[in-house]
PDB file of C-alpha atoms in Angstrom:
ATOM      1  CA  UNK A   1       0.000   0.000   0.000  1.00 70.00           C
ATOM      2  CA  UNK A   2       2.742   2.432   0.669  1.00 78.00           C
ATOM      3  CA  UNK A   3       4.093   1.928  -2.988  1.00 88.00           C
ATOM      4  CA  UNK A   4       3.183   4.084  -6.603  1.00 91.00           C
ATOM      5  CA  UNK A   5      -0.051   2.005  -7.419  1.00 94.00           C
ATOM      6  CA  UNK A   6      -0.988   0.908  -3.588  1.00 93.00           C
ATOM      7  CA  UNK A   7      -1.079   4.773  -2.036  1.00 93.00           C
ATOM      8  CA  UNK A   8      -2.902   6.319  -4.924  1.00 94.00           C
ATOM      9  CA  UNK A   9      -5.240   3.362  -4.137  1.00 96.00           C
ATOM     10  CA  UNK A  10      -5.597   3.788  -0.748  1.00 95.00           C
ATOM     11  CA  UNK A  11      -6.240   7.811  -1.401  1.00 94.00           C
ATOM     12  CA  UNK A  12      -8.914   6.802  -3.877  1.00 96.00           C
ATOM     13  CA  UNK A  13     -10.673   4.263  -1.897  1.00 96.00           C
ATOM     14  CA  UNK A  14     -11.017   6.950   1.079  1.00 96.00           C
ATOM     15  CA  UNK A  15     -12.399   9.817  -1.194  1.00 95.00           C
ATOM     16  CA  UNK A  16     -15.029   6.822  -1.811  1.00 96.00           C
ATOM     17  CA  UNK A  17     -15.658   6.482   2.049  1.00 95.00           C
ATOM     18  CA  UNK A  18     -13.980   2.894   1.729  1.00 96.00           C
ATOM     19  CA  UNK A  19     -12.267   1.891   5.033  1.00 96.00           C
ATOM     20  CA  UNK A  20      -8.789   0.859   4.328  1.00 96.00           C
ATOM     21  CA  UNK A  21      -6.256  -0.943   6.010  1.00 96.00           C
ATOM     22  CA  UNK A  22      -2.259  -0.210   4.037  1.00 95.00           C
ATOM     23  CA  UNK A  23      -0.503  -3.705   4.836  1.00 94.00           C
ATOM     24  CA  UNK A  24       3.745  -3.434   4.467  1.00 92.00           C
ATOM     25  CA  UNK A  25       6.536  -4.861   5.574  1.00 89.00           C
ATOM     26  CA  UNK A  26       8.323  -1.481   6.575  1.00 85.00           C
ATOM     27  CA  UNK A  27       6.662   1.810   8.076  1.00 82.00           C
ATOM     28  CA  UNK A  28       8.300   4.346   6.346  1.00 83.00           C
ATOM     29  CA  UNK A  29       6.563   6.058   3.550  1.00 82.00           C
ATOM     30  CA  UNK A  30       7.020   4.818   0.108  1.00 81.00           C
ATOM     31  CA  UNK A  31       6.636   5.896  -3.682  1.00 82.00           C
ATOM     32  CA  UNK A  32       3.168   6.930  -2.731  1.00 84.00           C
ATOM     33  CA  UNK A  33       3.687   9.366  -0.963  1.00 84.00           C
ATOM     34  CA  UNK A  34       2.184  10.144   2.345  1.00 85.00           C
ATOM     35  CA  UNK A  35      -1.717   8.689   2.730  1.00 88.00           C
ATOM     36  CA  UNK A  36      -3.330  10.615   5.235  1.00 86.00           C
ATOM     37  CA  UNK A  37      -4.730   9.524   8.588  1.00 90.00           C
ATOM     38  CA  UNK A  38      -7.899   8.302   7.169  1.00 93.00           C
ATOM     39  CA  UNK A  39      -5.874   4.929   6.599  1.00 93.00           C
ATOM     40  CA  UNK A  40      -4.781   2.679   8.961  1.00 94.00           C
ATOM     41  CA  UNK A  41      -1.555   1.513   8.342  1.00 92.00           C
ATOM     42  CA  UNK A  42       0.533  -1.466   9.913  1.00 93.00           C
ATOM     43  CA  UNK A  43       3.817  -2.446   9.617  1.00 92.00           C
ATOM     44  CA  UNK A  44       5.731  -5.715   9.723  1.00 93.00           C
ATOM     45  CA  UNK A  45       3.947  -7.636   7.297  1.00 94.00           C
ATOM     46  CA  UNK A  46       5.611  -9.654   4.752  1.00 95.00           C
ATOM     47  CA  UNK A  47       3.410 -10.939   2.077  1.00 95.00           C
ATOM     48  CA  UNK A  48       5.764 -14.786   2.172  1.00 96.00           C
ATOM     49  CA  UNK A  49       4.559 -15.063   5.399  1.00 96.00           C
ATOM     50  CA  UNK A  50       0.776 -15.673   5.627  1.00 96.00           C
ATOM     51  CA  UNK A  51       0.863 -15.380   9.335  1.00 97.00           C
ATOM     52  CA  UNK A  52       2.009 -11.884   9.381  1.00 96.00           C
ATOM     53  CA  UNK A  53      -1.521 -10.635   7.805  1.00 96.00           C
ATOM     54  CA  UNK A  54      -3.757 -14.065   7.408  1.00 96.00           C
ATOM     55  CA  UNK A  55      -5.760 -12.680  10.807  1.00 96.00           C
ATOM     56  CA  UNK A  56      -6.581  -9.619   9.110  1.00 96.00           C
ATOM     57  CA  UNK A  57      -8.792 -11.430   6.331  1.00 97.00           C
ATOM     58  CA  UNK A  58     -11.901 -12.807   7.736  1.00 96.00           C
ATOM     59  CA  UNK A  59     -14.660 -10.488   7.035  1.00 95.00           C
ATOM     60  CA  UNK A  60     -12.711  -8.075   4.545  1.00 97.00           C
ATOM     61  CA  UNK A  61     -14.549  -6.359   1.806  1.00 96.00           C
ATOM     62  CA  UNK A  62     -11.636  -6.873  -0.913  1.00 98.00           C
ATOM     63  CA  UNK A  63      -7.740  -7.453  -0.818  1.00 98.00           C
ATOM     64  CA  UNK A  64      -5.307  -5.299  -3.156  1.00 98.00           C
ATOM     65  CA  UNK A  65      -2.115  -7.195  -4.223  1.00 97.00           C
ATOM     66  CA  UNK A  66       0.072  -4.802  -5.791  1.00 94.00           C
ATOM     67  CA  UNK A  67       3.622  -6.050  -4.642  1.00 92.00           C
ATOM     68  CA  UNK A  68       6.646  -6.440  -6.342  1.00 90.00           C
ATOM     69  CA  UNK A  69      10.013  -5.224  -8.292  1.00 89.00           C
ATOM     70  CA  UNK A  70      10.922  -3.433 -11.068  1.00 88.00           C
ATOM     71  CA  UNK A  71      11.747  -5.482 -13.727  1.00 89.00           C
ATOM     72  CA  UNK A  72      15.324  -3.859 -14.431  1.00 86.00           C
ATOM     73  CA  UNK A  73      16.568  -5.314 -10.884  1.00 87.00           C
ATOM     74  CA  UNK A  74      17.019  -8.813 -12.013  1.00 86.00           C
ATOM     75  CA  UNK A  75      19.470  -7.581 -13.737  1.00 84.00           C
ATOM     76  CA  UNK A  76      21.055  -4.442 -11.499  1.00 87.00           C
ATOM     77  CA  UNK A  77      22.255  -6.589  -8.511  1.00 85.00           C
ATOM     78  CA  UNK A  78      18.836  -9.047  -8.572  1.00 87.00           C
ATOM     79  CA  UNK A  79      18.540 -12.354  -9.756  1.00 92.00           C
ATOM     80  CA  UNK A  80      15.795 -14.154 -12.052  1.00 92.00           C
ATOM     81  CA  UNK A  81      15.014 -16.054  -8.757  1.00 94.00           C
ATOM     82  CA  UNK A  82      14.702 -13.534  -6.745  1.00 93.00           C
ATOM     83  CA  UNK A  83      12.299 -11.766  -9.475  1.00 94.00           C
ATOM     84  CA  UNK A  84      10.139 -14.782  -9.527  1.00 95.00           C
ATOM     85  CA  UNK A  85       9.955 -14.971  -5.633  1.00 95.00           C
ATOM     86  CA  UNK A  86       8.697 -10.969  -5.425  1.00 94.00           C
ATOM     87  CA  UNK A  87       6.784 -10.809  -8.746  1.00 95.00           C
ATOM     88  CA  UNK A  88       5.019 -14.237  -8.262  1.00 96.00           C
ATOM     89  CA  UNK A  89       5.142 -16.239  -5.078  1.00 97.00           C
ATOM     90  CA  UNK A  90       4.443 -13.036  -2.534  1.00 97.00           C
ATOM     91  CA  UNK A  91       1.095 -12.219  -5.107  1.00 97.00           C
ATOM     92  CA  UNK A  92       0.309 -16.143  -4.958  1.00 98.00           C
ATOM     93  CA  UNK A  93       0.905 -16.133  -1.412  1.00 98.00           C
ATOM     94  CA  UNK A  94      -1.490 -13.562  -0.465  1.00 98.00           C
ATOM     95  CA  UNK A  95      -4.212 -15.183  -2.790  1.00 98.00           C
ATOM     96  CA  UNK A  96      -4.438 -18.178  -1.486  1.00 98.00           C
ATOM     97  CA  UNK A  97      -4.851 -16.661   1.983  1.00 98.00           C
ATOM     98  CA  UNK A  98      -7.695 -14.641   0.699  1.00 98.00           C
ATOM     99  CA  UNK A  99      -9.134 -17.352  -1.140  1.00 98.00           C
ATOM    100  CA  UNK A 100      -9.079 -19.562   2.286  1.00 98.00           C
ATOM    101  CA  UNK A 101     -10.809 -16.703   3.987  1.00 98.00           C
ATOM    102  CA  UNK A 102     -13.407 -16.319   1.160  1.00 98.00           C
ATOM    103  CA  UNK A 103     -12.666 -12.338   0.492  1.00 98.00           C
ATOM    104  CA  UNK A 104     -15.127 -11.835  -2.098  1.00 97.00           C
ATOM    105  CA  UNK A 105     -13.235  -8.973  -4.447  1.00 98.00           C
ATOM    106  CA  UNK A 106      -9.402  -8.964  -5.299  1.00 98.00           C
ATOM    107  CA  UNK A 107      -7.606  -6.963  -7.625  1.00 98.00           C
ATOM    108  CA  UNK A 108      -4.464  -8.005  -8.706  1.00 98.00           C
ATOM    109  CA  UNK A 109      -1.803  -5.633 -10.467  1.00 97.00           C
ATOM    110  CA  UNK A 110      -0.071  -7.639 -12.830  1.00 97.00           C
ATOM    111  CA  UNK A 111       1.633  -6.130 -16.428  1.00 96.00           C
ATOM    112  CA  UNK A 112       1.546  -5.851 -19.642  1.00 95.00           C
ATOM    113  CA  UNK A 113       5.048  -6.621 -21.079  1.00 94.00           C
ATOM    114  CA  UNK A 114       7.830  -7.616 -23.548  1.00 92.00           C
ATOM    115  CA  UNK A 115       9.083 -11.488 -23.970  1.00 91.00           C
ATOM    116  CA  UNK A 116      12.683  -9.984 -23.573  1.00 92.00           C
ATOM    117  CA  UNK A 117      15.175 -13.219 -22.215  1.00 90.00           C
ATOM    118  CA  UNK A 118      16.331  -9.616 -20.133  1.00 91.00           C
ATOM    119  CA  UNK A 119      13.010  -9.565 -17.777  1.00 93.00           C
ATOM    120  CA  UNK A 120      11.932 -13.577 -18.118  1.00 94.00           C
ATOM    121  CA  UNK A 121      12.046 -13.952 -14.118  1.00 95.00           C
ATOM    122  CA  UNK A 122       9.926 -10.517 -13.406  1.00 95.00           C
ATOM    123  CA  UNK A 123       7.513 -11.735 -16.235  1.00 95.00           C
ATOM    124  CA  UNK A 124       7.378 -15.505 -15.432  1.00 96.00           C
ATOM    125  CA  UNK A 125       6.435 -14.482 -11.939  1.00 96.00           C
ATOM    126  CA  UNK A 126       3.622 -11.878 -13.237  1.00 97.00           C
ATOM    127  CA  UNK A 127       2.374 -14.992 -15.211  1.00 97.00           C
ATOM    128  CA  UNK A 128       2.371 -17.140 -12.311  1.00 97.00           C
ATOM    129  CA  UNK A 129       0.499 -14.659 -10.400  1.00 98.00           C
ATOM    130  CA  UNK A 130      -2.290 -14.082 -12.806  1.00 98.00           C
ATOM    131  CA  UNK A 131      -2.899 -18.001 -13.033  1.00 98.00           C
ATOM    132  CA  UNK A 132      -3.037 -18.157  -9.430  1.00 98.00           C
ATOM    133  CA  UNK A 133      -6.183 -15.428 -10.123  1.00 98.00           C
ATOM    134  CA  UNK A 134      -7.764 -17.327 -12.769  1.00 98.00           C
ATOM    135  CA  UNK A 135      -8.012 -19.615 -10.425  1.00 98.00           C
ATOM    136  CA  UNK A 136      -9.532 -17.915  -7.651  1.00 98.00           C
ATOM    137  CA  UNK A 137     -13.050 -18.782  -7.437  1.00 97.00           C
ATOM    138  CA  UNK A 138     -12.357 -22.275  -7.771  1.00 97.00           C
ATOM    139  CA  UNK A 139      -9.944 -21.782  -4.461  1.00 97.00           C
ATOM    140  CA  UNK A 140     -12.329 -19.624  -2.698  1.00 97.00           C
ATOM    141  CA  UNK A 141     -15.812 -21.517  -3.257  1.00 97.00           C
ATOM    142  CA  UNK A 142     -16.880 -18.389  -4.595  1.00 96.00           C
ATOM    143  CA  UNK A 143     -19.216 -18.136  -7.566  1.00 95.00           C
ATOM    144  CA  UNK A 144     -19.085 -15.318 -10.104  1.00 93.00           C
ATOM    145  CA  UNK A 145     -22.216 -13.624  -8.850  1.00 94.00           C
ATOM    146  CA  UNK A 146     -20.590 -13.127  -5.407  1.00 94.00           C
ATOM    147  CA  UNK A 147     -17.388 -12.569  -6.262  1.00 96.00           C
ATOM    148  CA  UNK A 148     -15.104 -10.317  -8.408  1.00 96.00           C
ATOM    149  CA  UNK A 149     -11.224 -10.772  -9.135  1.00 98.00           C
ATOM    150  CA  UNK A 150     -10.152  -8.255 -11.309  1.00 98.00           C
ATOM    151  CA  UNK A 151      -6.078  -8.785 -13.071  1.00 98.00           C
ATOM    152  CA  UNK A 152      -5.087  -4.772 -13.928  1.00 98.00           C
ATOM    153  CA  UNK A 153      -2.246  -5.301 -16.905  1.00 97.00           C
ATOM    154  CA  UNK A 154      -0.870  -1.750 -17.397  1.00 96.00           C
ATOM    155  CA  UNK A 155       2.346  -1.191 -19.523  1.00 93.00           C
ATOM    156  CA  UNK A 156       4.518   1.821 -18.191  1.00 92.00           C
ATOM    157  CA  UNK A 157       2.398   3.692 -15.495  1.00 94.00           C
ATOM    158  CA  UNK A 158       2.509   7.672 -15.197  1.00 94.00           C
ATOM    159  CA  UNK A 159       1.909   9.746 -12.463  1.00 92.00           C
ATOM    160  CA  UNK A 160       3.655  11.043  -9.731  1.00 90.00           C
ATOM    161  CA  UNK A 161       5.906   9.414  -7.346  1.00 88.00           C
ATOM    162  CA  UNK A 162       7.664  10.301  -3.850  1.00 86.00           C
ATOM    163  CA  UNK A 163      11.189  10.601  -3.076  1.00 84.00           C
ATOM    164  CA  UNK A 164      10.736  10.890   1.104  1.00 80.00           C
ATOM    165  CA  UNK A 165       8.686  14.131   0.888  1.00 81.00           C
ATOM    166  CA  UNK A 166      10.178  15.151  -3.193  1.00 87.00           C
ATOM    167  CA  UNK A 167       7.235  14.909  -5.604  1.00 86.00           C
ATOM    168  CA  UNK A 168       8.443  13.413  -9.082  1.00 87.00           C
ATOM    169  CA  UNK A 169       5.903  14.262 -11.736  1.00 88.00           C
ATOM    170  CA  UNK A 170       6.749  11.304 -13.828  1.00 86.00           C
ATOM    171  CA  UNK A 171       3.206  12.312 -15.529  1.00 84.00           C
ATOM    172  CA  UNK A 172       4.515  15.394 -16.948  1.00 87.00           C
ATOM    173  CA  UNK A 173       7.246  13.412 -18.624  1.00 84.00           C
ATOM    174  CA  UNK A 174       5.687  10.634 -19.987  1.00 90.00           C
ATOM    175  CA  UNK A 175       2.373  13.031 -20.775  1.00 90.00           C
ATOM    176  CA  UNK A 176       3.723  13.496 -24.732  1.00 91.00           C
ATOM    177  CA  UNK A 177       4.950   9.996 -25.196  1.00 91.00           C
ATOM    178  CA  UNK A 178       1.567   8.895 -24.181  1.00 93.00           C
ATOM    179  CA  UNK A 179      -0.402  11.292 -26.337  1.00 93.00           C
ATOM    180  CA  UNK A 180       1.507  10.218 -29.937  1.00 93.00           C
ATOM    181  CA  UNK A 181       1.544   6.510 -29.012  1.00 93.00           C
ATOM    182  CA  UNK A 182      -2.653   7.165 -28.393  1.00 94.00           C
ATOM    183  CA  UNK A 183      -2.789   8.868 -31.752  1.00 93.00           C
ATOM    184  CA  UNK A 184      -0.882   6.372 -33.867  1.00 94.00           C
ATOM    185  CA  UNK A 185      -2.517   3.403 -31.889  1.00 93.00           C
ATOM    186  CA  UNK A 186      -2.665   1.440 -35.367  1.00 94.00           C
ATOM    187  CA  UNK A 187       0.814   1.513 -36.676  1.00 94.00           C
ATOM    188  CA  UNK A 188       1.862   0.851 -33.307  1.00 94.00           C
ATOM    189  CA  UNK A 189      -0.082  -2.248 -33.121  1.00 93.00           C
ATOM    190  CA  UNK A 190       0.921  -3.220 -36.678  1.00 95.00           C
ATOM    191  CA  UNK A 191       4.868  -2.872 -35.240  1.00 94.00           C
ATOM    192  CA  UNK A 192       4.072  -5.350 -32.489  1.00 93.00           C
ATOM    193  CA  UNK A 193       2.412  -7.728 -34.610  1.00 93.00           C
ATOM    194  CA  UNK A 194       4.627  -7.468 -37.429  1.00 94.00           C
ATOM    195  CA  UNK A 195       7.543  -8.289 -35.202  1.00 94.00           C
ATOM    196  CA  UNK A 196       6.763 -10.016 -31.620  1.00 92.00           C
ATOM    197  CA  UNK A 197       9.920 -10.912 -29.934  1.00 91.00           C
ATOM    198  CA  UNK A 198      10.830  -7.000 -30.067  1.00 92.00           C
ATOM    199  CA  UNK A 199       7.672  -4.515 -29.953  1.00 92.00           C
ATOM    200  CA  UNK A 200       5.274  -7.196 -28.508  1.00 91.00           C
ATOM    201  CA  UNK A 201       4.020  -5.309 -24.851  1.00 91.00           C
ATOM    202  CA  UNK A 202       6.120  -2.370 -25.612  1.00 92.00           C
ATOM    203  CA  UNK A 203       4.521   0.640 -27.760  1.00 94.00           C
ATOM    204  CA  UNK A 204       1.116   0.781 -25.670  1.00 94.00           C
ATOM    205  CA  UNK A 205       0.613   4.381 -23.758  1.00 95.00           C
ATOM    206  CA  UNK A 206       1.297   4.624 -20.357  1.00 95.00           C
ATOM    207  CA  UNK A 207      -1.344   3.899 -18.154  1.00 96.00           C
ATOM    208  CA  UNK A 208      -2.315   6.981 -15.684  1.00 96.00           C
ATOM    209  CA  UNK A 209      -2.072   5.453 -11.942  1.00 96.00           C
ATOM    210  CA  UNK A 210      -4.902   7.296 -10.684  1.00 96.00           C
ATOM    211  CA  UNK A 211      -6.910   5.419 -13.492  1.00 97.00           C
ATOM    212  CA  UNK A 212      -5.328   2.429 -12.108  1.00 97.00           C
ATOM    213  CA  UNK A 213      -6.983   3.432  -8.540  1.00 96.00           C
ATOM    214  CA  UNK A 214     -10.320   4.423  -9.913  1.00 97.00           C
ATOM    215  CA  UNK A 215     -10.445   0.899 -11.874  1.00 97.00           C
ATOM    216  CA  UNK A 216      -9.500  -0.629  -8.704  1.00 97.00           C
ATOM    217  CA  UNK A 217     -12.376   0.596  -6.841  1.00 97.00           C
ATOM    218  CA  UNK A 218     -15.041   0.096  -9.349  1.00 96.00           C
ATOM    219  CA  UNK A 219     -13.873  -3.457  -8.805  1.00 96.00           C
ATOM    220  CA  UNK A 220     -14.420  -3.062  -4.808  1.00 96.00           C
ATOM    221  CA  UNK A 221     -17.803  -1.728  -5.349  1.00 95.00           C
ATOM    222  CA  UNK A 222     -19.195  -2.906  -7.983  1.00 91.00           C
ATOM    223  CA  UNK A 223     -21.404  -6.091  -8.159  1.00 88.00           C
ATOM    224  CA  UNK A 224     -19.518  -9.683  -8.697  1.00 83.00           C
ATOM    225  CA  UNK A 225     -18.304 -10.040 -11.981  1.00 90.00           C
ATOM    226  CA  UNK A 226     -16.121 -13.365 -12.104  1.00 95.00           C
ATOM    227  CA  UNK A 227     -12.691 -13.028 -13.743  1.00 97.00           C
ATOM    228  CA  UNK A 228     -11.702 -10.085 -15.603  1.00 96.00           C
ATOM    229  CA  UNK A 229      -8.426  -8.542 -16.948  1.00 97.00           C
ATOM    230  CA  UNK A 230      -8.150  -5.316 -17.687  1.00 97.00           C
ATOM    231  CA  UNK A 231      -5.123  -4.023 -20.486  1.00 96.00           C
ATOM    232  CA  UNK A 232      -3.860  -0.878 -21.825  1.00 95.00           C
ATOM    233  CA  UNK A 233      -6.664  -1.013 -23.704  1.00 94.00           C
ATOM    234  CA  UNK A 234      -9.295  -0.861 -21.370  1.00 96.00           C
ATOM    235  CA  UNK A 235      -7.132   1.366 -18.622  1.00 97.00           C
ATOM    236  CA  UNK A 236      -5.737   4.028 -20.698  1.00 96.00           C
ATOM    237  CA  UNK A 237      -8.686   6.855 -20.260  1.00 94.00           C
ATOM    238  CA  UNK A 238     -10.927   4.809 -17.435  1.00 95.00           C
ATOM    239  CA  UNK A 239     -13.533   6.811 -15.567  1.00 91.00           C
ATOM    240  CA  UNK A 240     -15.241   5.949 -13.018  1.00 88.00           C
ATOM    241  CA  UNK A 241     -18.169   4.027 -13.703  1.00 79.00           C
ATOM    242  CA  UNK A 242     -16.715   2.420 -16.693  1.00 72.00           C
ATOM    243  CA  UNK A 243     -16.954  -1.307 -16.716  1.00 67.00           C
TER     244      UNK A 243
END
């Protein structure tokens, strides 16, 4: 909760009256800035260790997964092991925990991404942790009229992120990039499938994280709608409402 996508979550879900609880391992604040006292936050959890936060579960309205690494630090000091243990196994972690405890809406932030050899751990553990979702109301004993679990796939996301207390507008740069790859959506799609192994998950325009947050809670409020996954497609220019 205390990262980009989590906090501007959590912010969204309290303009909506939402109760939320930020789960993380440490309590200092993250990319997302500082999120207000409207949201209780605790510390010490670590999403390998279902103990840490499985108590927490019973009776919760929805659960949020948006943990994990860059993909540049399997190869800036990581490892593809270590990429498939915080990309996949923490995200798998937490939903079988929620699926024990029958939490009828999850959202899961996976990616939209390249085949690249240079990211297969961060990717290979994304994969793994949208399977785990498909499989969700199997797991849970949930049917698709109670129960939503929603996969967001974004490409790059935009907005702006926290440095301690520093605002980084990473909107404002990406803003132009974002614009021309909207506007010449076609050839852009004709590069990726004209050649795969290089363009495939790459020329899609950024995805906005507040419409990440306002997708999110849609999800959380809306009415059970099974699986669904949500791509640049679908994200780029959400409202709310828009399902």
């Amino acid at each position: 909760g205390r990262g980009f996508v989590g906090g501007a979550v959590c912010r969204e879900l309290v303009r909506r009256g939402v109760p939320v609880t930020c789960l993380s391992r440490s309590d200092k604040v993250g990319a997302g800035g500082q999120l207000g006292p409207q949201v209780e936050q605790r510390s010490g959890v670590d999403a390998l260790k279902p103990e840490t936060f499985k108590a927490l579960l019973p009776g919760a309205r929805a659960v949020v997964i948006a943990v994990g690494e860059a993909p540049w630090t399997e190869r800036t000091g990581g490892s593809k092991e270590r990429a498939l243990q915080m990309n996949g196994l923490t995200n798998v972690t937490v939903l079988r925990a929620a699926a024990e405890a029958q939490v009828p809406r999850i959202v899961l932030v996976g990616a939209t991404m390249p085949t690249w050899a240079l990211i297969q751990g961060y990717r290979e553990g994304k994969e793994m942790a949208e399977a785990e979702a498909k499989l969700y109301l199997e797991t849970s004993k949930l049917s698709a009229d109670d129960c939503t679990v929603l996969v967001l796939k974004p490409s790059v996301i935009s907005g702006t992120k926290y440095w301690g207390s520093i605002p980084l507008p990473f909107g404002v740069l990406m803003g132009p990039m974002r614009l021309a790859m909207r506007c010449f959506a076609g050839p852009c799609a004709w590069l990726e499938s004209t050649m795969p192994s290089v363009f495939s998950g790459v020329l899609r325009p950024a995805v906005d994280v507040q419409e990440l947050a306002t997708a999110t809670a849609d999800a959380i409020e809306g009415k059970g709608r099974g699986f669904q996954v949500f791509g640049t497609e679908k994200l780029v220019g959400y409202t709310p409402g828009q399902e």
